[in-house]
Each structure stands twice: as C-alpha cells, then as structure tokens.
Amino acid sequence: MIDLHTHLLPAVDDGSRSVAQSVAVLDRYAREGVTAVCLTPHLLASEAAAPPPAHDAAFEALRLAAPAVPALHRGAEVMLDRPLPAAAAERRTVTLAGSHHILVEFPRLVAYQTVANALHHVVQLGLVPLLAHPERYACCSPGAVEAWRRLGALMQVDATTLASGGGRGDRARQLVARGLADILAADNHGDRRGLLVARELLLEHGGEAQADLLLVANPAAILTDGIVEAVPPLELRASIAERLKRIFHREDT
C-alpha cells in the first residue's frame, strides 16, 4: 500500500512533533504493508513556490533515522486560500514526489464554486490537483465531486473516515459507492491513523479490485505521472464501518 497524505515531517506543522514519533509510525506502517509514504506538511498557497528551509532540515533528519521501508517521498498539502502561484507549477518543489500532481485542501465551509474556480486554475497551470478529503467540505456531494473531476481534479478520501460514522463517513462511503474516489490516504498526524482499516472494510465487501486501485495502483501512478484508473463503484454498509471504527478506537487507547 502507498500513503500519499501524511503529516510525518517532524516538528513543522500540527502533525508529528519529533523524528522518534515519525519513525514509530513508519515502523508500524511497514508492518501493515505500506511500502511508500509521501510527506505532505501543511502549506499556504503563498508558500508553495518556496517552502520553508526548515522542511529540508526536517526531511534530512527523518531520512537518516527512518527505516528502509516505507520509502519516503516529499510533497505538501497546500491550502488554496488564494490562487496557486505559477512558480509552484514551474518548480514543482511541493508537488507529490516532484510529479505534476499536487495535494490541495480548502477551509471546511468553502463554497462549491470557490473550489471549482481554484481547481480549474491549478489545472490551467499544468498540474493535476488531488483534492484532500472532499468528504470534509460542507459543499461536498456526489454531483459536486463529479463536476470537480470533470475539471481535471482527482479525489483523495480519508481511509479512516471511510470506516467511521456520521455525516463525513456517509459522504466518504457515498463517493466510493459512486466510483468517485481515486485514492485513499490516512492523513496521519503522528497518530494511529492508517490504511489498514479501509483495506479491511473494502475486502469485507468483496472489493479486492477497489482496494488495489485505491491503495496501491493509483497512488503509484500519481507518484510517477502514470495513468490513474477509474475505480469501480462499491457499496459499503455503515454497520460494518461502525464495527471497524470501534476496533480502530480500541487500538488507539
């Protein structure tokens, strides 16, 4: 499995606070079958052309201490609070592993049209926006996601949200049920979040093909600017999701 959304670059944002904390997560990831991770610290769009030098130092410190597996790639989760500068597309210092794909996010109460305009602008710069956790946004609906995808964006659903209750969990499962999710990622912040809970949920529903595409093939394609394949729709029952959420919660205590 490959996780393209993590906050494991130590002591640079609200994620992992130390190299040791990040290494502990990476060790667990290796045991769970994660072979590659993209480090995606929070950045504002205004910082995307030239990320802080502290990020370089944090990456070097983590690289020296981290296990050989999972492999580490760099990127960022860019808050599109303003238009992405053209220099970010030209330099590609915060895209995922230097590819043409960039992980982006918005404030949770963002309007549908604001998302559409910003995603269109990113595409016009020659990049492919990967929208982080669309199920978090108040304006998210299958129709909205279909429109954002038509603009050229890809969708990253949170793995643990897929196996949770409430409105976000319902929206996440709805996107998978409609074939509108392109990848799953953990959004790990130095905690117990991971990909395994989502993989188990998909397999519980006979979603072997979906699990491979969402957790392996499509993330690998994003890292290498390959072809991201359409994921077949898969209905997920909330009752099983709630059971898996309780299992996950027990592991975290």
Short mmCIF file of C-alpha atoms in Angstrom, two decimals:
data_model
loop_
_atom_site.label_atom_id
_atom_site.label_comp_id
_atom_site.label_asym_id
_atom_site.label_seq_id
_atom_site.Cartn_x
_atom_site.Cartn_y
_atom_site.Cartn_z
CA MET A 1 0.00 0.00 0.00
CA ILE A 2 1.04 3.63 -0.56
CA ASP A 3 0.02 6.61 1.57
CA LEU A 4 0.18 9.97 -0.23
CA HIS A 5 -1.13 12.18 2.60
CA THR A 6 0.78 12.24 5.90
CA HIS A 7 1.99 14.85 8.35
CA LEU A 8 5.11 12.95 9.38
CA LEU A 9 7.70 15.58 8.51
CA PRO A 10 8.69 16.23 12.14
CA ALA A 11 8.00 19.46 14.00
CA VAL A 12 6.91 21.60 11.05
CA ASP A 13 3.10 21.67 11.41
CA ASP A 14 0.34 20.16 13.57
CA GLY A 15 1.49 16.61 12.81
CA SER A 16 4.36 14.58 14.23
CA ARG A 17 6.34 16.50 16.83
CA SER A 18 9.64 14.60 16.60
CA VAL A 19 11.75 12.26 14.50
CA ALA A 20 11.10 9.48 17.01
CA GLN A 21 7.33 9.91 16.71
CA SER A 22 7.53 9.76 12.92
CA VAL A 23 9.79 6.70 12.96
CA ALA A 24 7.34 4.89 15.25
CA VAL A 25 4.54 5.48 12.72
CA LEU A 26 6.75 4.40 9.81
CA ASP A 27 7.71 1.19 11.64
CA ARG A 28 4.02 0.40 12.13
CA TYR A 29 3.28 1.25 8.52
CA ALA A 30 5.94 -1.23 7.39
CA ARG A 31 4.36 -3.99 9.47
CA GLU A 32 0.96 -3.19 7.95
CA GLY A 33 2.25 -3.45 4.38
CA VAL A 34 2.83 0.20 3.46
CA THR A 35 5.75 0.42 1.02
CA ALA A 36 5.85 4.17 0.27
CA VAL A 37 4.79 7.38 2.02
CA CYS A 38 4.55 10.96 0.84
CA LEU A 39 5.33 13.59 3.48
CA THR A 40 2.80 16.40 2.97
CA PRO A 41 3.12 19.17 5.58
CA HIS A 42 0.57 21.98 5.58
CA LEU A 43 1.46 24.96 3.40
CA LEU A 44 -0.42 28.05 2.34
CA ALA A 45 -0.63 28.72 -1.38
CA SER A 46 1.56 31.80 -0.84
CA GLU A 47 4.36 29.47 0.40
CA ALA A 48 4.07 26.91 -2.37
CA ALA A 49 6.67 28.42 -4.68
CA ALA A 50 9.37 28.39 -1.98
CA PRO A 51 8.63 26.16 1.05
CA PRO A 52 10.36 26.98 4.34
CA PRO A 53 14.03 25.86 4.65
CA ALA A 54 13.09 24.10 7.90
CA HIS A 55 11.34 21.47 5.79
CA ASP A 56 14.64 20.46 4.18
CA ALA A 57 16.32 20.06 7.55
CA ALA A 58 13.38 18.06 8.93
CA PHE A 59 13.40 15.73 5.94
CA GLU A 60 17.14 15.08 6.23
CA ALA A 61 16.81 14.30 9.94
CA LEU A 62 13.95 11.89 9.29
CA ARG A 63 15.66 10.27 6.31
CA LEU A 64 18.70 9.42 8.42
CA ALA A 65 16.62 7.78 11.17
CA ALA A 66 13.78 6.21 9.17
CA PRO A 67 13.57 2.52 8.25
CA ALA A 68 14.32 1.49 4.66
CA VAL A 69 10.63 0.70 4.16
CA PRO A 70 8.40 2.56 3.56
CA ALA A 71 10.20 4.72 1.00
CA LEU A 72 9.86 8.45 1.70
CA HIS A 73 8.72 11.00 -0.87
CA ARG A 74 8.19 14.71 -0.43
CA GLY A 75 5.23 16.92 -1.15
CA ALA A 76 2.84 19.23 0.69
CA GLU A 77 -0.83 19.74 1.45
CA VAL A 78 -1.46 23.18 0.00
CA MET A 79 -4.27 25.31 1.36
CA LEU A 80 -5.74 27.17 -1.61
CA ASP A 81 -6.62 30.28 0.35
CA ARG A 82 -5.52 32.24 -2.69
CA PRO A 83 -4.61 31.29 -6.29
CA LEU A 84 -1.66 28.93 -6.56
CA PRO A 85 1.33 30.88 -7.92
CA ALA A 86 2.63 29.86 -11.33
CA ALA A 87 6.10 29.36 -9.85
CA ALA A 88 4.77 26.43 -7.81
CA ALA A 89 3.92 24.62 -11.04
CA GLU A 90 7.19 25.56 -12.70
CA ARG A 91 9.45 24.46 -9.83
CA ARG A 92 7.33 21.52 -8.57
CA THR A 93 9.03 21.61 -5.17
CA VAL A 94 5.79 20.87 -3.31
CA THR A 95 4.09 18.53 -5.77
CA LEU A 96 3.91 14.84 -4.87
CA ALA A 97 7.40 13.38 -5.44
CA GLY A 98 8.09 16.13 -7.98
CA SER A 99 5.27 14.90 -10.22
CA HIS A 100 2.57 17.01 -11.86
CA HIS A 101 0.15 16.09 -9.04
CA ILE A 102 -0.38 18.45 -6.11
CA LEU A 103 -2.36 17.73 -2.93
CA VAL A 104 -4.69 20.63 -2.15
CA GLU A 105 -7.25 21.49 0.51
CA PHE A 106 -9.76 24.23 1.42
CA PRO A 107 -11.42 25.59 4.56
CA ARG A 108 -14.24 23.27 5.61
CA LEU A 109 -17.03 25.77 4.89
CA VAL A 110 -15.77 26.63 1.41
CA ALA A 111 -18.36 27.22 -1.30
CA TYR A 112 -18.71 24.83 -4.24
CA GLN A 113 -17.86 27.45 -6.86
CA THR A 114 -14.76 28.57 -4.95
CA VAL A 115 -13.45 25.01 -5.09
CA ALA A 116 -14.29 24.72 -8.78
CA ASN A 117 -12.55 28.00 -9.64
CA ALA A 118 -9.42 27.11 -7.67
CA LEU A 119 -9.17 23.61 -9.12
CA HIS A 120 -9.60 24.98 -12.63
CA HIS A 121 -6.78 27.45 -12.01
CA VAL A 122 -4.44 24.66 -10.86
CA VAL A 123 -5.25 22.65 -13.99
CA GLN A 124 -4.58 25.72 -16.15
CA LEU A 125 -1.08 25.87 -14.60
CA GLY A 126 -0.38 22.39 -15.92
CA LEU A 127 -0.83 20.49 -12.65
CA VAL A 128 -3.30 17.83 -11.56
CA PRO A 129 -4.99 18.80 -8.26
CA LEU A 130 -5.57 15.94 -5.84
CA LEU A 131 -8.30 17.20 -3.52
CA ALA A 132 -7.70 16.07 0.05
CA HIS A 133 -10.64 14.64 1.98
CA PRO A 134 -13.52 16.09 -0.08
CA GLU A 135 -15.95 14.46 2.37
CA ARG A 136 -14.97 17.12 4.94
CA TYR A 137 -16.32 20.04 2.94
CA ALA A 138 -19.84 21.26 3.55
CA CYS A 139 -20.39 21.69 -0.17
CA CYS A 140 -19.38 18.11 -0.98
CA SER A 141 -21.93 15.95 -2.77
CA PRO A 142 -21.61 13.33 -5.50
CA GLY A 143 -22.76 15.91 -8.03
CA ALA A 144 -20.17 18.43 -6.87
CA VAL A 145 -17.39 15.84 -6.96
CA GLU A 146 -18.42 14.75 -10.45
CA ALA A 147 -18.11 18.38 -11.59
CA TRP A 148 -14.70 18.84 -9.91
CA ARG A 149 -13.45 15.65 -11.55
CA ARG A 150 -14.61 16.89 -14.95
CA LEU A 151 -12.35 19.91 -14.41
CA GLY A 152 -9.38 17.52 -14.17
CA ALA A 153 -9.11 17.01 -10.41
CA LEU A 154 -8.61 13.73 -8.56
CA MET A 155 -10.17 12.83 -5.20
CA GLN A 156 -8.41 11.56 -2.05
CA VAL A 157 -10.82 10.15 0.52
CA ASP A 158 -9.56 9.67 4.09
CA ALA A 159 -9.10 5.99 4.88
CA THR A 160 -10.24 6.15 8.49
CA THR A 161 -13.22 8.37 7.67
CA LEU A 162 -14.38 5.68 5.25
CA ALA A 163 -14.74 3.37 8.26
CA SER A 164 -16.39 5.89 10.58
CA GLY A 165 -19.91 7.01 11.34
CA GLY A 166 -21.58 10.38 11.00
CA GLY A 167 -22.02 12.64 8.02
CA ARG A 168 -18.41 12.54 6.89
CA GLY A 169 -18.32 8.77 6.95
CA ASP A 170 -21.57 8.63 4.99
CA ARG A 171 -20.19 11.05 2.37
CA ALA A 172 -16.93 9.13 2.10
CA ARG A 173 -18.74 5.82 1.54
CA GLN A 174 -21.06 7.50 -0.93
CA LEU A 175 -18.09 8.62 -3.03
CA VAL A 176 -16.71 5.09 -3.08
CA ALA A 177 -20.18 3.72 -3.87
CA ARG A 178 -20.38 6.03 -6.89
CA GLY A 179 -16.83 5.33 -8.09
CA LEU A 180 -15.77 8.93 -7.38
CA ALA A 181 -12.75 8.25 -5.12
CA ASP A 182 -9.38 7.92 -6.84
CA ILE A 183 -7.20 7.05 -3.83
CA LEU A 184 -7.42 6.56 -0.08
CA ALA A 185 -4.89 8.10 2.30
CA ALA A 186 -4.51 8.25 6.07
CA ASP A 187 -3.82 11.95 6.79
CA ASN A 188 -1.69 10.62 9.65
CA HIS A 189 -0.53 13.27 12.15
CA GLY A 190 1.89 11.11 14.10
CA ASP A 191 -1.02 9.08 15.49
CA ARG A 192 -2.73 5.71 14.95
CA ARG A 193 -4.41 6.54 11.66
CA GLY A 194 -3.51 4.25 8.78
CA LEU A 195 -4.68 2.47 5.65
CA LEU A 196 -5.35 -0.99 7.01
CA VAL A 197 -8.79 -0.22 8.42
CA ALA A 198 -10.02 0.90 4.98
CA ARG A 199 -8.46 -2.10 3.24
CA GLU A 200 -10.27 -4.44 5.63
CA LEU A 201 -13.56 -2.64 5.01
CA LEU A 202 -13.19 -2.92 1.24
CA LEU A 203 -12.29 -6.61 1.44
CA GLU A 204 -15.29 -7.26 3.73
CA HIS A 205 -17.44 -6.15 0.80
CA GLY A 206 -15.62 -8.11 -1.89
CA GLY A 207 -13.70 -5.03 -3.04
CA GLU A 208 -10.35 -6.63 -3.84
CA ALA A 209 -10.08 -4.72 -7.12
CA GLN A 210 -11.09 -1.44 -5.48
CA ALA A 211 -8.58 -1.95 -2.66
CA ASP A 212 -5.76 -2.48 -5.14
CA LEU A 213 -6.67 0.60 -7.17
CA LEU A 214 -7.35 2.93 -4.21
CA LEU A 215 -4.38 1.86 -2.06
CA VAL A 216 -1.72 0.61 -4.49
CA ALA A 217 -2.06 1.15 -8.24
CA ASN A 218 -3.47 4.67 -8.36
CA PRO A 219 -1.18 6.13 -5.67
CA ALA A 220 1.79 4.60 -7.52
CA ALA A 221 0.57 6.14 -10.77
CA ILE A 222 0.29 9.57 -9.15
CA LEU A 223 3.89 9.41 -7.93
CA THR A 224 5.15 8.65 -11.44
CA ASP A 225 2.69 10.70 -13.51
CA GLY A 226 1.18 7.48 -14.78
CA ILE A 227 -2.42 6.68 -15.65
CA VAL A 228 -4.88 6.86 -12.76
CA GLU A 229 -7.55 4.26 -13.45
CA ALA A 230 -11.25 4.58 -12.76
CA VAL A 231 -12.31 2.73 -9.61
CA PRO A 232 -15.45 0.59 -9.99
CA PRO A 233 -18.33 1.57 -7.67
CA LEU A 234 -18.60 -0.40 -4.43
CA GLU A 235 -21.44 -0.18 -1.91
CA LEU A 236 -20.25 -0.15 1.71
CA ARG A 237 -22.58 -0.83 4.64
CA ALA A 238 -22.37 1.62 7.52
CA SER A 239 -22.88 -1.14 10.09
CA ILE A 240 -19.57 -2.77 9.21
CA ALA A 241 -17.90 0.62 9.06
CA GLU A 242 -19.02 1.33 12.61
CA ARG A 243 -17.66 -2.02 13.79
CA LEU A 244 -14.29 -1.31 12.22
CA LYS A 245 -14.28 2.14 13.78
CA ARG A 246 -14.67 0.58 17.22
CA ILE A 247 -11.80 -1.82 16.52
CA PHE A 248 -9.64 1.10 15.42
CA HIS A 249 -10.58 3.07 18.54
CA ARG A 250 -9.58 0.18 20.82
CA GLU A 251 -6.15 0.01 19.14
CA ASP A 252 -5.70 3.73 19.77
CA THR A 253 -6.35 3.50 23.53
#
